[in-house]
Short mmCIF file of C-alpha atoms and ligand atoms in Angstrom, two decimals:
data_model
loop_
_atom_site.label_atom_id
_atom_site.label_comp_id
_atom_site.label_asym_id
_atom_site.label_seq_id
_atom_site.Cartn_x
_atom_site.Cartn_y
_atom_site.Cartn_z
CA MET A 175 262.80 25.48 -0.60
CA ARG A 176 260.66 27.31 2.71
CA TYR A 177 262.28 28.86 5.25
CA LEU A 178 260.82 28.25 7.98
CA PHE A 179 262.86 29.52 10.56
CA MET A 180 263.02 33.01 10.01
CA ASN A 181 265.68 34.54 10.96
CA LYS A 182 266.52 38.65 10.84
CA ILE A 183 269.41 41.25 9.79
CA VAL A 184 269.19 45.37 10.31
CA PHE A 185 269.25 47.30 7.01
CA ALA A 186 270.89 50.41 8.28
CA THR A 187 268.07 52.78 6.59
CA ASN A 188 265.31 53.74 7.09
CA ASN A 189 264.75 54.77 3.44
CA SER A 190 261.53 53.90 2.37
CA HIS A 191 262.03 53.16 -1.38
CA LYS A 192 265.60 50.51 -0.13
CA LEU A 193 263.63 48.45 2.35
CA ASP A 194 260.87 48.00 -0.05
CA GLU A 195 263.58 46.63 -3.35
CA VAL A 196 265.98 44.99 -0.98
CA ARG A 197 262.79 43.05 0.81
CA GLN A 198 261.46 42.25 -2.25
CA ILE A 199 264.86 40.71 -3.58
CA ALA A 200 264.53 38.89 0.36
CA GLY A 201 261.74 37.64 -0.16
CA ASP A 202 261.11 35.02 2.98
CA ARG A 203 264.21 34.14 3.39
CA ILE A 204 265.02 36.42 5.84
CA GLN A 205 263.46 39.22 8.01
CA ILE A 206 265.22 42.61 7.52
CA LEU A 207 264.94 44.86 10.06
CA SER A 208 265.42 49.01 9.55
CA LEU A 209 266.51 51.78 11.75
CA SER A 210 263.53 52.70 13.23
CA ASP A 211 262.54 49.20 13.91
CA ILE A 212 265.08 48.23 16.28
CA GLY A 213 264.45 51.85 17.96
CA CYS A 214 267.67 53.32 15.85
CA THR A 215 266.42 57.48 15.45
CA ALA A 216 270.29 58.73 14.18
CA ASP A 217 271.27 60.16 10.92
CA ILE A 218 274.48 58.70 11.50
CA PRO A 219 276.87 60.90 9.68
CA GLU A 220 278.01 59.35 7.08
CA THR A 221 281.25 61.21 6.30
CA GLY A 222 283.61 58.83 4.05
CA ALA A 223 286.02 59.81 1.64
CA THR A 224 284.54 57.14 -0.46
CA LEU A 225 281.33 54.03 -0.43
CA GLU A 226 283.03 51.62 1.07
CA ASP A 227 284.43 53.43 4.02
CA ASN A 228 280.23 55.45 4.64
CA ALA A 229 278.98 51.99 3.93
CA LEU A 230 281.04 50.36 6.61
CA ILE A 231 280.61 53.58 8.77
CA LYS A 232 276.86 52.72 8.95
CA ALA A 233 277.22 49.12 9.28
CA ARG A 234 279.29 49.55 12.12
CA TYR A 235 277.46 51.82 14.23
CA VAL A 236 275.44 49.79 14.10
CA SER A 237 276.87 46.57 14.87
CA GLU A 238 278.54 48.54 17.70
CA ARG A 239 275.80 50.06 19.81
CA TYR A 240 272.98 47.28 19.39
CA GLY A 241 275.00 44.39 19.08
CA LEU A 242 272.98 42.40 16.31
CA ASP A 243 274.06 41.51 12.84
CA CYS A 244 273.16 43.88 9.66
CA PHE A 245 274.39 45.46 6.35
CA ALA A 246 274.63 49.25 5.30
CA ASP A 247 274.36 50.51 2.05
CA ASP A 248 275.84 53.41 0.07
CA THR A 249 275.41 54.32 -3.76
CA GLY A 250 276.76 56.89 -6.29
CA LEU A 251 275.61 57.89 -9.69
CA GLU A 252 279.39 58.54 -11.73
CA VAL A 253 279.02 60.70 -14.60
CA ASP A 254 282.65 59.91 -17.00
CA ALA A 255 281.91 64.23 -18.45
CA LEU A 256 281.48 65.39 -14.67
CA GLY A 257 285.18 63.25 -13.75
CA GLY A 258 283.27 60.44 -11.71
CA ALA A 259 280.98 63.14 -9.93
CA PRO A 260 278.84 63.54 -7.96
CA GLY A 261 279.92 60.26 -6.57
CA VAL A 262 279.74 59.68 -2.85
CA HIS A 263 278.23 62.55 -3.13
CA SER A 264 275.46 62.34 -5.13
CA ALA A 265 272.63 62.91 -2.05
CA ARG A 266 274.12 65.87 -1.03
CA TYR A 267 275.35 67.19 -4.54
CA ALA A 268 272.70 70.23 -5.12
CA THR A 269 272.24 71.21 -1.48
CA ASP A 270 272.80 69.85 1.90
CA GLY A 271 269.21 68.23 2.19
CA HIS A 272 268.41 65.28 0.15
CA ASP A 273 266.44 67.19 -2.82
CA ALA A 274 266.41 65.01 -5.57
CA GLN A 275 264.93 67.09 -7.85
CA ALA A 276 267.75 70.51 -7.33
CA ASN A 277 270.04 67.15 -7.61
CA MET A 278 268.79 66.43 -10.64
CA ARG A 279 268.54 70.10 -11.83
CA LEU A 280 272.13 71.18 -10.66
CA LEU A 281 273.46 67.70 -12.86
CA LEU A 282 271.44 68.26 -16.01
CA SER A 283 272.58 71.70 -16.33
CA ASN A 284 276.26 70.31 -15.35
CA LEU A 285 276.01 68.30 -18.29
CA LYS A 286 274.24 70.85 -21.03
CA ASP A 287 275.86 70.57 -24.02
CA GLU A 288 277.48 67.58 -23.35
CA HIS A 289 277.42 64.91 -25.65
CA ASN A 290 279.42 61.99 -23.56
CA ARG A 291 276.46 61.13 -21.19
CA LYS A 292 277.65 58.05 -19.84
CA ALA A 293 277.06 56.85 -16.74
CA ARG A 294 277.07 54.48 -13.48
CA PHE A 295 275.28 54.10 -10.42
CA ARG A 296 277.73 51.92 -7.91
CA THR A 297 276.11 50.30 -4.59
CA VAL A 298 278.78 49.46 -1.87
CA ILE A 299 277.21 47.05 0.65
CA ALA A 300 279.20 46.81 4.18
CA LEU A 301 277.67 43.17 5.97
CA ILE A 302 278.64 42.70 9.42
CA ARG A 303 277.54 39.66 11.11
CA ASP A 304 279.44 37.94 13.88
CA GLY A 305 282.38 40.51 13.93
CA GLN A 306 283.08 39.52 10.51
CA GLU A 307 282.67 42.85 8.06
CA GLN A 308 282.68 41.49 4.37
CA MET A 309 281.41 44.18 1.78
CA VAL A 310 280.05 43.19 -1.87
CA ASP A 311 279.61 45.86 -4.99
CA GLY A 312 277.13 46.02 -7.91
CA VAL A 313 276.95 48.15 -11.50
CA VAL A 314 274.64 49.54 -13.75
CA GLU A 315 275.93 51.01 -16.36
CA GLY A 316 273.83 53.53 -18.74
CA GLU A 317 273.30 57.02 -19.74
CA ILE A 318 271.61 60.39 -18.14
CA LEU A 319 269.54 61.84 -20.64
CA THR A 320 268.43 65.76 -21.14
CA GLU A 321 265.39 65.77 -19.63
CA PRO A 322 263.53 63.61 -16.90
CA HIS A 323 260.57 60.90 -17.80
CA GLY A 324 259.01 59.14 -15.42
CA GLU A 325 257.13 59.27 -11.81
CA GLY A 326 258.26 56.01 -10.15
CA GLY A 327 261.94 55.23 -8.17
CA PHE A 328 263.73 58.19 -6.10
CA GLY A 329 266.51 60.26 -6.48
CA TYR A 330 268.27 60.70 -10.32
CA ASP A 331 266.12 57.51 -11.85
CA PRO A 332 263.88 60.13 -13.92
CA VAL A 333 267.21 60.66 -15.92
CA PHE A 334 269.09 57.48 -16.09
CA ARG A 335 268.14 54.61 -19.01
CA PRO A 336 270.04 51.85 -18.16
CA GLU A 337 272.42 50.35 -21.39
CA GLY A 338 270.43 48.93 -23.83
CA TRP A 339 266.67 50.20 -22.29
CA GLN A 340 264.24 52.71 -23.57
CA ILE A 341 263.20 53.56 -20.55
CA THR A 342 264.33 55.59 -17.48
CA PHE A 343 264.74 53.84 -14.02
CA ALA A 344 261.84 55.62 -12.99
CA GLN A 345 259.59 54.59 -15.99
CA ALA A 346 260.43 51.19 -14.86
CA ALA A 347 258.11 48.73 -13.00
CA PRO A 348 260.06 47.76 -9.18
CA GLU A 349 260.98 44.21 -10.51
CA GLU A 350 262.00 45.66 -13.87
CA LYS A 351 264.49 47.59 -11.93
CA ASN A 352 265.62 45.66 -9.27
CA ALA A 353 266.14 43.06 -11.88
CA ILE A 354 269.33 45.35 -13.28
CA SER A 355 269.68 48.03 -10.77
CA HIS A 356 273.31 48.47 -9.21
CA ARG A 357 271.22 47.96 -5.48
CA GLY A 358 269.56 44.86 -6.93
CA ARG A 359 273.43 43.30 -8.41
CA ALA A 360 274.49 44.21 -5.08
CA THR A 361 272.22 43.03 -2.61
CA ALA A 362 271.95 39.63 -4.52
CA LYS A 363 275.39 38.97 -3.91
CA LEU A 364 274.21 40.10 0.02
CA PHE A 365 272.03 37.03 -0.46
CA ASP A 366 274.79 34.62 -1.92
CA ILE A 367 276.65 34.97 1.21
CA LEU A 368 273.93 35.08 4.00
CA PHE A 369 272.25 31.95 1.55
CA PRO A 370 275.04 30.27 -0.53
CA ASN A 371 272.46 26.85 -0.77
CA SER A 372 269.67 28.97 -1.71
P1 IMP B 78 271.89 56.64 -0.52
O1 IMP B 78 273.93 56.90 -0.49
O2 IMP B 78 272.45 54.69 -1.26
O3 IMP B 78 271.92 57.38 -0.16
O4 IMP B 78 272.65 57.43 -2.23
C1 IMP B 78 273.39 58.19 -2.43
C2 IMP B 78 272.27 58.96 -3.40
O5 IMP B 78 272.36 58.15 -4.48
C3 IMP B 78 270.91 58.94 -3.15
O6 IMP B 78 270.31 60.55 -1.89
C4 IMP B 78 270.15 58.73 -4.36
O7 IMP B 78 270.30 60.37 -4.95
C5 IMP B 78 271.21 58.52 -5.45
N1 IMP B 78 270.33 57.04 -5.68
C6 IMP B 78 270.86 56.17 -4.72
N2 IMP B 78 270.22 55.23 -5.52
C7 IMP B 78 269.37 55.34 -6.21
C8 IMP B 78 268.90 54.92 -7.33
O8 IMP B 78 268.73 53.46 -6.92
N3 IMP B 78 267.89 55.68 -8.12
C9 IMP B 78 268.22 56.87 -7.93
N4 IMP B 78 268.83 57.52 -7.31
C10 IMP B 78 270.07 56.75 -6.69
#
């Protein structure tokens, strides 16, 4: 099906990896605008206690200030042997900044000598359309390896191997990752809401 009248929606992020992933899934069904595309330079504070809270904070920020339809996501890596940590603190696990290398190093050191490596990525997406709030989520189960493998992806991808896979997310092609990833699954549910007949 061709989408002749392209709609627009804001994805409340400036993370280029996430924008690429979601735009790839969206195809030509809808134009995805980033925060910088709408002139929003704020670093929206993620002060919520849960992924749901943070996704809603970001979506409401855009909806209330710009009056645009929008969605926002929040993702956590939940490691069973660490009681679900780093979870909602995944971005700032090791330091205050988003230092992926430091985060992975801390994770591997906290799991040193641990046999139970089970973990999952969970993404929550909050959608605000015509003032109505809706929430979807997506989960991918897997395990944390003992050392990083691969150069692709971002964040914890080099140490996360999805269930049933022989490679990490960082070794996978973007389309392979999108097909099963937490954000891919949550985004598919988002597009089911946006395009129920496609
Ligand atoms: P965010 O809230 O979606 O930005 O995610 C929080 C943190 O989780 C990020 O800073 C990354 O460290 C990690 N993360 C989110 N999505 C992914 C992913 O697809 N692969 C690996 N790490 C991710």
